[in-house]
Coordinates of C-alpha atoms in Angstrom, one line a residue:
Chain A
M1 CA 0.0 0.0 0.0
A2 CA 3.1 2.5 0.9
E3 CA 4.0 4.0 -2.4
K4 CA 7.7 3.6 -3.5
I5 CA 9.4 6.4 -5.1
I6 CA 12.9 5.8 -7.4
L7 CA 15.8 7.9 -6.7
K8 CA 19.0 7.9 -8.8
S9 CA 22.3 8.9 -7.5
S10 CA 24.6 10.7 -9.7
D11 CA 26.7 7.5 -10.1
G12 CA 23.6 5.7 -11.8
E13 CA 22.6 3.8 -8.7
V14 CA 18.8 3.2 -8.2
F15 CA 17.3 3.4 -4.9
E16 CA 13.8 2.7 -3.8
V17 CA 12.2 4.1 -1.0
E18 CA 9.0 4.3 0.4
E19 CA 7.4 7.7 -0.1
T20 CA 6.9 8.8 3.6
V21 CA 10.8 8.3 3.8
A22 CA 11.1 10.6 0.7
M23 CA 9.2 13.1 1.4
E24 CA 11.3 14.0 4.6
S25 CA 13.3 15.9 1.8
Q26 CA 11.4 19.1 1.0
T27 CA 13.0 19.1 -2.5
I28 CA 11.7 15.5 -3.4
K29 CA 8.2 16.3 -1.9
H30 CA 7.9 19.2 -4.1
M31 CA 8.9 17.3 -7.2
I32 CA 6.4 14.4 -6.1
E33 CA 3.2 16.9 -5.5
D34 CA 4.3 18.4 -9.2
D35 CA 4.0 14.9 -10.6
C36 CA 7.6 15.0 -11.8
A37 CA 8.6 12.0 -10.1
G38 CA 7.3 9.6 -12.7
N39 CA 10.3 7.6 -14.0
G40 CA 12.2 8.2 -10.9
I41 CA 14.0 11.3 -9.6
P42 CA 17.5 11.8 -10.8
L43 CA 19.6 13.5 -8.1
P44 CA 22.8 14.6 -9.8
N45 CA 24.6 16.4 -6.8
V46 CA 24.2 13.3 -4.6
T47 CA 26.5 10.4 -4.9
S48 CA 25.2 6.6 -4.2
K49 CA 27.6 6.4 -0.9
I50 CA 26.0 9.9 0.5
L51 CA 22.3 9.0 -0.6
S52 CA 22.2 5.8 1.0
K53 CA 23.3 7.8 4.3
V54 CA 20.7 10.1 3.7
I55 CA 18.0 7.8 3.1
E56 CA 19.2 5.8 6.3
Y57 CA 18.4 9.2 8.3
C58 CA 15.3 9.5 6.6
K59 CA 14.0 6.2 7.6
R60 CA 15.0 6.5 10.9
H61 CA 13.4 9.8 11.7
V62 CA 10.5 8.6 10.2
E63 CA 10.3 5.6 12.0
A64 CA 10.7 7.9 15.2
S65 CA 8.0 10.3 14.4
A66 CA 5.5 7.5 13.9
A67 CA 6.4 6.1 17.2
A68 CA 6.0 9.5 18.8
A69 CA 2.8 10.0 17.2
S70 CA 1.1 7.0 18.4
K71 CA 2.4 7.6 22.0
Y72 CA 0.6 10.9 21.9
A73 CA -2.5 9.5 20.6
A74 CA -2.4 7.2 23.7
E75 CA -1.4 10.0 26.1
D76 CA 1.8 8.3 26.9
S77 CA 4.3 10.9 28.2
S78 CA 7.2 8.7 28.5
S79 CA 9.0 9.9 25.4
K80 CA 12.2 10.4 27.0
P81 CA 13.7 7.3 26.3
A82 CA 12.7 7.2 22.9
D83 CA 14.1 10.7 22.6
N84 CA 17.4 9.9 24.2
E85 CA 17.7 6.9 21.9
L86 CA 17.2 8.9 18.7
K87 CA 19.9 11.6 19.9
A88 CA 22.3 8.7 20.7
W89 CA 21.6 7.1 16.9
D90 CA 22.1 10.8 15.4
E91 CA 25.5 11.0 17.3
E92 CA 26.6 7.9 15.9
F93 CA 25.3 8.9 12.9
V94 CA 27.6 11.8 12.1
R95 CA 30.8 9.9 13.3
V96 CA 32.2 10.0 10.0
D97 CA 35.0 11.5 8.3
Q98 CA 35.2 15.2 7.6
A99 CA 34.6 14.3 3.8
T100 CA 31.5 12.6 4.4
L101 CA 30.3 14.9 7.2
F102 CA 30.7 17.9 4.6
D103 CA 29.0 15.9 1.6
L104 CA 26.1 15.3 3.9
I105 CA 25.8 18.9 4.7
L106 CA 25.8 19.6 1.0
A107 CA 23.1 16.8 0.4
A108 CA 20.9 18.0 3.1
N109 CA 20.8 21.4 1.7
Y110 CA 20.4 20.5 -1.6
L111 CA 17.6 18.0 -0.9
N112 CA 16.1 20.5 1.9
I113 CA 16.1 18.1 4.6
K114 CA 15.9 20.5 7.9
G115 CA 16.8 17.9 10.6
L116 CA 20.0 16.5 8.7
L117 CA 21.1 19.9 8.0
D118 CA 20.8 21.1 11.6
L119 CA 22.3 17.8 12.7
T120 CA 25.4 18.1 10.4
C121 CA 26.1 21.8 10.7
Q122 CA 25.6 21.7 14.5
T123 CA 28.3 18.6 14.3
V124 CA 30.6 21.0 12.5
A125 CA 30.1 23.9 14.9
D126 CA 31.0 21.4 18.2
M127 CA 34.2 20.9 16.1
I128 CA 34.6 24.5 16.1
K129 CA 33.7 25.8 19.2
G130 CA 36.7 26.3 21.9
K131 CA 39.6 26.0 19.5
T132 CA 42.1 28.6 19.0
P133 CA 42.1 30.2 15.3
E134 CA 45.3 27.9 14.7
E135 CA 43.5 24.9 15.9
I136 CA 40.3 25.5 13.8
R137 CA 43.0 25.7 10.8
K138 CA 44.6 22.5 11.7
T139 CA 41.3 20.7 12.2
F140 CA 39.6 21.6 9.1
N141 CA 43.0 22.4 6.9
I142 CA 42.2 26.0 6.4
K143 CA 44.8 28.2 4.8
N144 CA 45.8 31.2 6.9
D145 CA 45.5 34.0 4.2
F146 CA 46.3 36.9 6.4
T147 CA 49.6 38.8 6.0
P148 CA 51.6 39.0 9.5
E149 CA 50.6 42.6 9.6
E150 CA 47.1 41.9 9.1
E151 CA 47.3 39.3 11.9
D152 CA 48.6 41.4 14.4
E153 CA 46.0 44.1 13.8
M154 CA 43.6 41.4 14.1
K155 CA 45.1 40.2 17.6
V156 CA 45.3 43.7 18.9
R157 CA 41.7 44.5 17.8
L158 CA 40.4 41.3 19.3
I159 CA 42.0 42.1 22.5
S160 CA 41.7 45.6 22.9
G161 CA 38.6 46.6 20.6
K162 CA 41.0 49.0 19.0
S163 CA 43.3 49.1 16.0
T164 CA 46.9 49.3 15.8
K165 CA 47.0 52.7 14.8
H166 CA 45.2 53.9 17.6
I167 CA 47.1 51.8 20.0
A168 CA 50.4 53.1 19.0
V169 CA 49.2 56.7 19.5
V170 CA 47.9 55.9 22.9
W171 CA 50.8 53.9 24.0
Q172 CA 53.2 56.5 23.1
S173 CA 51.5 59.4 24.9
V174 CA 51.1 57.1 27.9
V175 CA 55.1 56.7 28.0
K176 CA 55.5 60.2 27.4
A177 CA 53.4 61.1 30.4
T178 CA 54.9 58.6 32.9
E179 CA 58.6 59.4 31.8
P180 CA 60.3 58.6 34.0
P181 CA 58.1 56.0 35.3
T182 CA 56.3 56.8 38.3
C183 CA 54.7 53.7 38.5
M184 CA 54.9 51.8 41.6
R185 CA 53.4 48.7 40.9
L186 CA 52.3 47.2 37.6
V187 CA 49.5 44.5 37.7
F188 CA 48.3 42.4 35.1
V189 CA 45.5 40.5 35.3
M190 CA 45.6 37.2 33.5
E191 CA 42.3 35.8 31.7
N192 CA 42.3 32.3 30.3
G193 CA 46.2 32.7 29.9
N194 CA 45.5 34.6 26.5
G195 CA 44.3 38.1 27.2
W196 CA 46.2 40.8 29.7
L197 CA 44.2 43.6 31.1
P198 CA 47.3 45.7 32.1
A199 CA 46.8 48.0 34.8
V200 CA 49.3 50.8 36.0
V201 CA 49.0 51.9 39.7
T202 CA 50.8 55.4 40.0
S203 CA 51.8 56.7 43.6
G204 CA 48.7 55.4 45.7
S205 CA 45.8 56.2 43.5
R206 CA 43.6 53.3 42.6
A207 CA 44.4 51.1 39.4
S208 CA 43.5 53.0 36.2
A209 CA 43.2 50.3 33.3
F210 CA 44.8 51.3 30.3
G211 CA 41.6 49.6 29.1
G212 CA 42.4 48.8 25.6
L213 CA 46.0 48.6 24.8
G214 CA 47.4 45.5 23.0
E215 CA 49.1 43.1 25.2
Y216 CA 52.3 43.2 23.6
N217 CA 52.5 47.0 23.5
C218 CA 51.8 47.1 27.0
L219 CA 54.6 44.4 27.6
R220 CA 57.0 46.5 25.5
C221 CA 56.4 49.4 27.5
C222 CA 56.9 47.6 30.6
L223 CA 60.1 46.0 29.3
A224 CA 61.4 49.3 28.0
Y225 CA 61.4 50.7 31.5
G226 CA 62.6 47.5 33.3
L227 CA 59.3 47.1 35.2
L228 CA 58.8 43.6 34.2
R229 CA 61.2 40.8 35.8
Chain B
M1 CA 53.8 21.6 13.1
Q2 CA 51.8 18.8 10.9
S3 CA 49.3 16.7 12.8
N4 CA 49.0 14.1 14.8
T5 CA 47.9 10.8 14.3
R6 CA 46.7 9.5 10.8
I7 CA 45.7 6.1 11.0
H8 CA 45.1 5.5 7.4
S9 CA 45.6 7.6 4.6
D10 CA 42.7 9.5 3.3
P11 CA 43.1 12.0 0.0
Y12 CA 40.7 14.2 1.7
L13 CA 42.7 14.7 4.7
T14 CA 44.5 17.4 3.1
E15 CA 41.5 19.4 1.7
D16 CA 39.8 22.1 3.0
H17 CA 36.2 21.1 2.7
F18 CA 35.1 24.4 3.8
D19 CA 36.2 25.3 0.4
R20 CA 33.4 23.2 -1.1
I21 CA 30.5 24.7 0.8
P22 CA 29.0 28.0 -0.3
D23 CA 28.6 30.9 2.1
P24 CA 25.4 30.7 3.5
L25 CA 26.0 27.2 4.7
V26 CA 29.3 28.6 6.4
L27 CA 26.9 31.3 7.9
L28 CA 24.2 28.2 9.1
I29 CA 27.3 26.7 10.8
F30 CA 28.3 30.1 12.4
N31 CA 24.8 30.4 13.6
K32 CA 25.2 27.0 15.6
V33 CA 28.5 28.0 17.1
A34 CA 26.6 31.2 18.4
D35 CA 29.4 31.7 21.4
V36 CA 30.6 35.2 20.9
R37 CA 34.2 34.1 22.1
S38 CA 34.2 31.3 19.6
L39 CA 33.1 33.4 16.6
G40 CA 35.6 35.9 17.4
R41 CA 38.2 33.0 17.1
C42 CA 36.4 32.1 13.8
S43 CA 36.9 35.6 12.6
A44 CA 41.0 35.0 12.8
V45 CA 41.3 32.0 10.9
S46 CA 40.9 33.4 7.3
K47 CA 39.8 36.0 5.4
R48 CA 36.6 34.3 4.4
F49 CA 35.6 33.5 7.7
N50 CA 36.6 37.1 8.9
S51 CA 34.0 38.6 6.3
L52 CA 31.4 36.1 7.2
V53 CA 31.4 36.2 11.0
P54 CA 29.8 39.8 11.4
L55 CA 26.9 38.6 9.3
V56 CA 26.0 35.8 11.9
H57 CA 22.2 36.0 13.1
D58 CA 22.6 34.1 16.1
V59 CA 24.7 35.2 19.0
Y60 CA 25.2 33.8 22.3
V61 CA 27.1 35.9 25.0
R62 CA 28.1 34.2 28.0
I63 CA 29.5 36.7 30.8
D64 CA 31.5 34.9 33.1
R65 CA 32.6 37.6 35.3
V66 CA 31.2 40.8 36.8
V67 CA 33.9 43.4 37.5
T68 CA 33.5 46.1 40.0
V69 CA 34.7 49.6 38.4
D70 CA 34.3 52.9 40.5
G71 CA 32.6 55.6 38.7
D72 CA 34.9 56.9 36.3
P73 CA 34.0 59.7 34.0
D74 CA 36.7 59.2 31.5
E75 CA 35.6 55.4 30.5
P76 CA 32.3 55.3 28.8
L77 CA 30.9 52.6 30.3
N78 CA 28.6 50.8 27.9
L79 CA 27.0 48.9 30.5
S80 CA 26.7 49.2 34.3
S81 CA 24.7 47.6 36.6
P82 CA 24.1 48.7 40.1
K83 CA 24.6 45.9 43.0
P84 CA 21.2 44.7 43.2
R85 CA 21.7 43.9 46.9
N86 CA 22.9 47.4 47.9
L87 CA 20.2 48.8 45.6
L88 CA 17.7 46.6 46.8
S89 CA 17.8 47.2 50.4
H90 CA 18.1 51.1 50.0
L91 CA 15.2 51.2 47.9
L92 CA 13.1 48.7 50.0
K93 CA 13.6 51.4 52.5
L94 CA 12.3 54.2 50.6
M95 CA 9.4 52.4 48.9
L96 CA 8.1 50.0 51.6
F97 CA 7.6 53.1 54.1
T98 CA 4.7 53.9 51.7
I99 CA 3.5 50.3 51.8
L100 CA 4.8 48.1 55.0
K101 CA 6.8 48.6 57.8
P102 CA 10.4 48.7 57.3
F103 CA 12.3 45.7 57.1
H104 CA 14.8 45.9 60.1
H105 CA 16.2 42.3 59.7
L106 CA 17.3 43.0 56.2
Q107 CA 21.2 43.2 55.6
N108 CA 22.6 46.5 55.4
P109 CA 25.7 45.9 53.4
S110 CA 28.5 48.8 53.2
G111 CA 27.5 49.6 50.0
G112 CA 28.3 52.7 48.1
N113 CA 27.6 53.5 44.8
K114 CA 29.8 51.1 43.3
S115 CA 28.8 50.1 39.8
L116 CA 29.2 46.7 38.2
L117 CA 30.5 46.4 35.0
P118 CA 29.5 43.1 33.4
Q119 CA 32.7 42.3 31.5
L120 CA 33.5 39.6 28.8
S121 CA 37.2 39.2 29.2
H122 CA 37.6 42.9 29.9
H123 CA 35.3 44.1 27.4
S124 CA 31.5 44.9 27.7
P125 CA 29.0 42.9 25.9
A126 CA 28.2 45.9 23.7
Q127 CA 31.7 46.3 22.9
V128 CA 32.2 42.6 21.8
L129 CA 28.9 42.7 19.8
K130 CA 30.2 45.9 17.7
N131 CA 31.6 43.7 15.1
F132 CA 28.0 41.8 14.3
T133 CA 26.1 43.7 11.9
H134 CA 23.3 41.4 11.2
I135 CA 22.2 39.8 14.7
H136 CA 18.7 38.6 14.8
N137 CA 18.6 36.6 17.7
L138 CA 20.8 37.6 20.9
R139 CA 20.9 35.6 24.0
I140 CA 23.0 36.9 27.1
E141 CA 23.8 34.8 30.3
L142 CA 25.0 36.7 33.4
P143 CA 27.0 34.5 35.6
A144 CA 24.5 34.3 38.4
G145 CA 21.1 35.5 39.5
D146 CA 20.6 39.0 40.8
V147 CA 18.3 38.5 43.7
G148 CA 20.0 37.0 46.7
T149 CA 18.0 34.6 48.8
E150 CA 18.3 32.2 51.6
D151 CA 19.5 28.7 51.4
G152 CA 16.4 26.3 50.3
I153 CA 14.1 29.1 49.0
L154 CA 13.1 29.1 45.3
L155 CA 12.9 32.1 43.3
K156 CA 12.3 32.3 39.5
W157 CA 11.1 35.1 37.4
K158 CA 10.2 35.7 33.6
A159 CA 9.6 39.2 32.4
E160 CA 8.7 40.6 29.0
F161 CA 9.8 44.5 28.1
G162 CA 8.8 46.6 25.6
S163 CA 9.9 50.1 26.6
T164 CA 8.7 49.3 29.7
L165 CA 7.2 46.6 31.6
Q166 CA 4.7 44.6 29.6
N167 CA 4.4 41.1 31.9
C168 CA 6.0 39.5 34.6
V169 CA 5.5 36.3 36.3
I170 CA 7.4 35.2 39.7
L171 CA 7.3 31.6 41.1
G172 CA 8.5 31.1 44.6
G173 CA 8.6 28.6 47.2
T174 CA 10.1 28.9 50.9
W175 CA 11.4 25.3 50.6
M176 CA 12.0 22.7 48.1
D177 CA 12.5 19.1 48.6
R178 CA 12.2 15.5 47.8
K179 CA 9.2 14.1 49.5
P180 CA 8.6 10.3 49.7
A181 CA 5.3 9.8 48.0
S182 CA 3.5 8.8 50.8
S183 CA 3.2 12.4 52.7
N184 CA -0.2 14.2 52.2
Q185 CA -0.4 16.1 55.6
E186 CA -0.7 19.7 54.9
Q187 CA -2.5 19.2 51.7
S188 CA -5.8 17.9 52.7
A189 CA -6.0 20.0 55.7
E190 CA -6.3 23.4 54.5
D191 CA -6.9 22.8 50.6
N192 CA -10.0 24.8 50.0
G193 CA -8.0 26.9 47.5
S194 CA -7.8 30.1 49.8
I195 CA -4.9 31.5 51.7
P196 CA -4.6 30.1 55.2
E197 CA -4.4 32.7 58.3
S198 CA -1.0 31.5 58.9
F199 CA 0.4 33.2 55.8
Y200 CA -0.4 36.6 57.2
T201 CA 0.7 36.1 60.6
N202 CA 4.0 34.3 60.0
G203 CA 5.5 37.0 57.7
G204 CA 4.4 35.1 54.4
L205 CA 3.1 38.1 52.7
K206 CA 5.9 40.4 53.6
L207 CA 8.1 37.8 52.0
R208 CA 6.3 37.6 48.9
V209 CA 6.4 41.4 48.5
V210 CA 10.0 41.5 49.1
W211 CA 10.4 38.5 46.1
T212 CA 8.3 40.6 44.2
I213 CA 10.0 43.9 44.4
S214 CA 13.4 42.1 44.1
S215 CA 12.6 40.5 40.9
L216 CA 11.1 43.4 39.7
I217 CA 14.2 45.6 40.3
A218 CA 16.7 43.0 38.8
A219 CA 14.4 42.8 35.5
S220 CA 14.1 46.6 35.4
T221 CA 17.8 46.8 36.1
R222 CA 18.6 44.2 33.2
H223 CA 16.3 46.1 30.9
Y224 CA 18.1 49.4 31.5
L225 CA 21.5 47.7 30.6
L226 CA 20.4 46.6 27.2
R227 CA 19.9 50.1 25.7
Q228 CA 23.0 50.4 24.3
I229 CA 23.1 46.9 22.8
I230 CA 19.6 47.4 21.1
K231 CA 20.6 50.9 19.7
D232 CA 23.4 49.3 18.1
H233 CA 21.7 46.5 16.3
P234 CA 18.6 47.7 14.5
T235 CA 18.4 44.1 13.0
L236 CA 17.6 42.4 16.7
R237 CA 14.2 40.4 16.6
S238 CA 14.8 38.8 19.8
L239 CA 16.7 39.4 22.8
V240 CA 16.8 37.2 26.1
L241 CA 18.8 37.7 28.9
T242 CA 19.0 34.9 31.5
D243 CA 21.5 34.0 34.0
A244 CA 23.5 30.9 35.0
D245 CA 21.4 30.0 37.9
G246 CA 18.2 30.0 36.1
Q247 CA 16.7 32.5 38.3
G248 CA 15.5 35.2 35.9
T249 CA 14.5 35.7 32.1
L250 CA 14.2 38.7 30.7
T251 CA 12.8 38.6 27.0
M252 CA 12.0 41.0 24.1
G253 CA 10.4 40.1 20.7
V254 CA 10.0 41.9 17.6
E255 CA 7.2 44.1 18.7
Q256 CA 8.7 45.1 22.1
L257 CA 12.1 46.1 20.4
R258 CA 10.3 48.2 17.9
E259 CA 8.5 49.8 20.8
F260 CA 11.6 50.3 22.9
R261 CA 13.2 51.8 19.9
E262 CA 9.9 54.3 19.2
K263 CA 9.1 55.5 22.5
P264 CA 11.3 57.2 25.0
L265 CA 12.7 54.9 27.9
A266 CA 11.7 56.2 31.3
A267 CA 14.5 55.8 33.6
S268 CA 13.8 55.4 37.4
A269 CA 14.8 58.2 40.2
S270 CA 18.3 56.5 40.7
S271 CA 18.7 56.1 36.9
N272 CA 20.3 53.0 36.4
R273 CA 16.8 50.9 36.1
T274 CA 13.9 51.4 33.7
Q275 CA 10.9 52.7 35.8
V276 CA 8.4 50.0 36.7
P277 CA 4.9 51.4 36.0
A278 CA 2.2 51.3 38.4
S279 CA 0.6 47.5 38.2
N280 CA -2.0 45.2 39.1
M281 CA -0.6 41.9 40.8
K282 CA -2.4 38.4 41.2
L283 CA -1.4 36.4 43.8
R284 CA -1.8 32.7 44.2
Y285 CA -0.6 30.6 46.9
A286 CA -0.4 27.0 47.9
P287 CA 1.0 25.9 51.4
Y288 CA 2.3 22.8 49.8
L289 CA 2.4 21.5 46.3
E290 CA 3.6 18.1 44.9
L291 CA 5.6 18.1 41.8
P292 CA 6.4 15.7 39.3
E293 CA 10.0 13.8 39.5
G294 CA 9.1 13.4 43.2
M295 CA 9.7 16.9 44.5
G296 CA 7.7 19.1 46.6
M297 CA 7.2 22.6 47.3
Q298 CA 6.3 24.3 50.5
G299 CA 5.1 27.9 50.4
A300 CA 4.5 28.1 46.8
T301 CA 3.6 31.5 45.4
L302 CA 2.9 32.4 41.9
V303 CA 2.6 36.2 41.3
A304 CA 1.5 37.8 38.1
I305 CA 2.3 41.2 37.2
K306 CA 0.6 43.5 34.7
P307 CA 1.0 47.2 34.3
A308 CA -2.1 48.8 35.6
G309 CA -4.1 51.0 32.9
E310 CA -2.9 48.9 29.9
G311 CA -6.4 48.2 27.9
S312 CA -8.9 46.8 30.2
S313 CA -8.4 43.2 31.7
G314 CA -11.8 42.7 29.6
N315 CA -10.1 42.2 26.6
S316 CA -10.1 38.3 26.0
S317 CA -7.3 38.0 23.5
S318 CA -5.0 39.9 25.6
R319 CA -6.0 37.9 28.8
K320 CA -5.4 34.7 26.7
E321 CA -2.0 36.3 25.7
V322 CA -1.1 36.7 29.5
E323 CA -2.1 33.2 30.4
A324 CA 0.0 31.7 27.5
F325 CA 2.8 33.9 28.8
I326 CA 2.4 32.7 32.5
S327 CA 1.9 28.9 31.5
G328 CA 4.8 28.8 29.2
A329 CA 7.3 30.8 31.5
F330 CA 9.2 28.0 33.2
D331 CA 9.9 24.3 32.5
G332 CA 10.0 21.1 34.1
P333 CA 8.8 20.7 37.5
F334 CA 8.0 24.5 37.7
K335 CA 5.8 24.5 35.0
A336 CA 3.6 21.9 36.9
A337 CA 3.8 24.4 39.7
V338 CA 2.4 27.1 37.8
K339 CA -0.1 24.8 36.5
A340 CA -1.3 23.8 40.1
L341 CA -0.9 27.1 41.3
V342 CA -3.1 29.0 38.5
K343 CA -6.1 27.0 39.7
R344 CA -6.1 28.5 43.1
R345 CA -7.9 31.4 44.3
T346 CA -6.5 34.9 43.2
Y347 CA -5.4 37.8 45.5
L348 CA -5.3 41.3 43.8
L349 CA -2.9 43.6 44.9
E350 CA -1.9 47.2 43.6
M351 CA 1.5 48.9 43.5
N352 CA 3.0 52.1 42.7
G353 CA 5.3 52.7 40.1
F354 CA 8.9 53.0 41.2

């Protein structure tokens, strides 16, 4: 009774799937509704390897929705274990090499399968979170196309919110004002081992932050005055 | 230093897969990253990432430290928030003279006028967000709840603001515990839905009023903090300000953000928070509630606050909205608590603006 839809991958393989499963893809759904599914739907952008994975995903999720629907009808609120199972299945599903993961992203986008797109993009996002720029580049083999000057500029901006041009001017004027230095104590607040918020205490008054100087500009200033051992 | 452990040779291992996916998909991934620190690092990865990060729609800012800064006229503080406890006792004294007797047992911290600057690695959130030009959905998480409470006390609030308070609901309990299923002593005794006499005599009402005022102060202070951010980001469609303790949530939706931009904001007398308008409060109380997951709540109270004089309460659609707001405000066992409390008898209170 369940209608079958024919899907053809880019490398000529033919897949027969149930209509409900195929309709997880909005792209395919529209084609079916527009009556273009007659002789099978060609998917020139999706290889058989990826298409079989996509179909696997859709099957599993159609099953899950059906189970949830019947539970809802029976007013059974014990959906938690099933949800956790599905989550675990999803996690296992995306445990693939990067090439496949990005192929899945492209396929999910082309076939317009929201759940799969969300899942795969979230996986890549999780691989990005918590990494430094260099680590991100390593993980994804991204080429660093910044010049050293541009990198310096970015580092300073990232830490201080100001551009290097601005910093230089501020730094010079600060150095002039305290020459010879009347600093009694230089206090550095370390944050995550990355950023330094420098503060200078001058003769008894409370600490006033440089508030925005780049880390190495301030360090340079301190080194110049032998304040940093 | 080139990597690490390659067990099998994979021709794709050296390929940059991001090259294969178009910008909109990279943005989708960035939207899922959302955390502003991680996005900042992404923008330093490559020129392409650098150009895409400012276009992200969903941003999440987690503030991990609130730093005390003495009022410094040179430093334009983008965000400043008065320490709620100092302010609270000060304001309470002023205001409660007109309502109730002053609370002498409240702490009187040696507060000066210190202003706290919520900071994200020594930048204010407004500063950190300056690079983003297309934010639609912004979530900010403060490190802790604003209202200090004693052990065992539960206090949760949710407020909706436009240019001023639109809706607020507060859920409080004097004690939360895990009760064995067999206890139902207090429940049957006074369960005629009305508030027992003990509530008034053992300080119950005073305590609830303190909860209410503290929560409103916290909410209006947070609201005031957001001025700069809302001004800087005309693309904003939703703004949610929560805290890591899960105590209070401030939300602003599209309509509310629009109202904020169009109508001028009324600051309170101490001008570090928005003025809270004169409001009507509906209070419901249950001496004991049994909640799902084997939890119990003593002295459960639900307070729903709505500014007075806003389209009469006879308007059924707005009443439905308010009901929906209240029932959807909290999750988990608290949702069940609200559901149970809503059935109880309602007590109406009026409050001046402050």
